[in-house]
Amino acid sequence: PAKVVLVTNEVGMGIVPESRLARHFRDIAGRVNQQLAAAANEVWLVVSGIGVKIK
């Protein structure tokens, strides 16, 4: 097994986007992030350069 690092946007902590396209992106990105996190051995959230281990 190889180590893989994925970097993605956190899309679930903000306001609901006004445009339909932005809402669609948020929904799809959120679902993909959930699936990736479920399959991962470790999940980290980095805020202002500070890493927080989620899983």
JSON list of C-alpha atoms in Angstrom, two decimals:
[
{"chain": "A", "resi": 1, "resn": "PRO", "atom": "CA", "xyz": [0.00, 0.00, 0.00]},
{"chain": "A", "resi": 2, "resn": "ALA", "atom": "CA", "xyz": [1.16, 3.51, -0.80]},
{"chain": "A", "resi": 3, "resn": "LYS", "atom": "CA", "xyz": [0.63, 6.67, 1.21]},
{"chain": "A", "resi": 4, "resn": "VAL", "atom": "CA", "xyz": [-1.70, 9.12, -0.50]},
{"chain": "A", "resi": 5, "resn": "VAL", "atom": "CA", "xyz": [-2.32, 12.71, 0.58]},
{"chain": "A", "resi": 6, "resn": "LEU", "atom": "CA", "xyz": [-5.44, 14.43, -0.74]},
{"chain": "A", "resi": 7, "resn": "VAL", "atom": "CA", "xyz": [-6.14, 18.13, -0.24]},
{"chain": "A", "resi": 8, "resn": "THR", "atom": "CA", "xyz": [-9.67, 19.38, -0.73]},
{"chain": "A", "resi": 9, "resn": "ASN", "atom": "CA", "xyz": [-11.92, 22.27, 0.24]},
{"chain": "A", "resi": 10, "resn": "GLU", "atom": "CA", "xyz": [-14.02, 22.16, 3.39]},
{"chain": "A", "resi": 11, "resn": "VAL", "atom": "CA", "xyz": [-17.44, 23.03, 2.02]},
{"chain": "A", "resi": 12, "resn": "GLY", "atom": "CA", "xyz": [-19.81, 22.32, 4.90]},
{"chain": "A", "resi": 13, "resn": "MET", "atom": "CA", "xyz": [-18.92, 25.04, 7.38]},
{"chain": "A", "resi": 14, "resn": "GLY", "atom": "CA", "xyz": [-20.19, 28.11, 5.55]},
{"chain": "A", "resi": 15, "resn": "ILE", "atom": "CA", "xyz": [-23.40, 29.66, 4.34]},
{"chain": "A", "resi": 16, "resn": "VAL", "atom": "CA", "xyz": [-25.55, 28.12, 1.62]},
{"chain": "A", "resi": 17, "resn": "PRO", "atom": "CA", "xyz": [-24.30, 29.50, -1.70]},
{"chain": "A", "resi": 18, "resn": "GLU", "atom": "CA", "xyz": [-26.67, 31.74, -3.62]},
{"chain": "A", "resi": 19, "resn": "SER", "atom": "CA", "xyz": [-26.10, 30.28, -7.08]},
{"chain": "A", "resi": 20, "resn": "ARG", "atom": "CA", "xyz": [-27.38, 26.90, -8.18]},
{"chain": "A", "resi": 21, "resn": "LEU", "atom": "CA", "xyz": [-23.98, 25.92, -9.60]},
{"chain": "A", "resi": 22, "resn": "ALA", "atom": "CA", "xyz": [-22.18, 26.75, -6.34]},
{"chain": "A", "resi": 23, "resn": "ARG", "atom": "CA", "xyz": [-24.74, 24.75, -4.33]},
{"chain": "A", "resi": 24, "resn": "HIS", "atom": "CA", "xyz": [-24.28, 21.81, -6.70]},
{"chain": "A", "resi": 25, "resn": "PHE", "atom": "CA", "xyz": [-20.48, 21.99, -6.26]},
{"chain": "A", "resi": 26, "resn": "ARG", "atom": "CA", "xyz": [-20.85, 22.17, -2.47]},
{"chain": "A", "resi": 27, "resn": "ASP", "atom": "CA", "xyz": [-23.16, 19.14, -2.42]},
{"chain": "A", "resi": 28, "resn": "ILE", "atom": "CA", "xyz": [-20.97, 16.98, -4.65]},
{"chain": "A", "resi": 29, "resn": "ALA", "atom": "CA", "xyz": [-17.72, 18.01, -2.93]},
{"chain": "A", "resi": 30, "resn": "GLY", "atom": "CA", "xyz": [-19.28, 17.30, 0.46]},
{"chain": "A", "resi": 31, "resn": "ARG", "atom": "CA", "xyz": [-20.38, 13.81, -0.57]},
{"chain": "A", "resi": 32, "resn": "VAL", "atom": "CA", "xyz": [-16.99, 13.01, -2.11]},
{"chain": "A", "resi": 33, "resn": "ASN", "atom": "CA", "xyz": [-15.20, 14.28, 1.02]},
{"chain": "A", "resi": 34, "resn": "GLN", "atom": "CA", "xyz": [-17.40, 12.05, 3.21]},
{"chain": "A", "resi": 35, "resn": "GLN", "atom": "CA", "xyz": [-16.68, 8.98, 1.09]},
{"chain": "A", "resi": 36, "resn": "LEU", "atom": "CA", "xyz": [-12.94, 9.69, 1.06]},
{"chain": "A", "resi": 37, "resn": "ALA", "atom": "CA", "xyz": [-12.90, 10.22, 4.83]},
{"chain": "A", "resi": 38, "resn": "ALA", "atom": "CA", "xyz": [-14.79, 6.96, 5.41]},
{"chain": "A", "resi": 39, "resn": "ALA", "atom": "CA", "xyz": [-12.20, 5.03, 3.38]},
{"chain": "A", "resi": 40, "resn": "ALA", "atom": "CA", "xyz": [-9.15, 6.79, 4.88]},
{"chain": "A", "resi": 41, "resn": "ASN", "atom": "CA", "xyz": [-7.03, 5.60, 7.78]},
{"chain": "A", "resi": 42, "resn": "GLU", "atom": "CA", "xyz": [-6.47, 9.19, 8.93]},
{"chain": "A", "resi": 43, "resn": "VAL", "atom": "CA", "xyz": [-8.32, 12.45, 8.32]},
{"chain": "A", "resi": 44, "resn": "TRP", "atom": "CA", "xyz": [-6.93, 15.87, 9.22]},
{"chain": "A", "resi": 45, "resn": "LEU", "atom": "CA", "xyz": [-8.50, 19.33, 9.12]},
{"chain": "A", "resi": 46, "resn": "VAL", "atom": "CA", "xyz": [-5.98, 22.16, 8.83]},
{"chain": "A", "resi": 47, "resn": "VAL", "atom": "CA", "xyz": [-7.13, 25.62, 9.91]},
{"chain": "A", "resi": 48, "resn": "SER", "atom": "CA", "xyz": [-4.72, 28.56, 9.80]},
{"chain": "A", "resi": 49, "resn": "GLY", "atom": "CA", "xyz": [-1.80, 26.16, 9.61]},
{"chain": "A", "resi": 50, "resn": "ILE", "atom": "CA", "xyz": [-2.90, 24.13, 12.64]},
{"chain": "A", "resi": 51, "resn": "GLY", "atom": "CA", "xyz": [-3.70, 20.48, 11.99]},
{"chain": "A", "resi": 52, "resn": "VAL", "atom": "CA", "xyz": [-6.56, 18.83, 13.88]},
{"chain": "A", "resi": 53, "resn": "LYS", "atom": "CA", "xyz": [-6.81, 15.05, 13.63]},
{"chain": "A", "resi": 54, "resn": "ILE", "atom": "CA", "xyz": [-10.44, 14.13, 12.87]},
{"chain": "A", "resi": 55, "resn": "LYS", "atom": "CA", "xyz": [-9.93, 10.41, 12.42]}
]
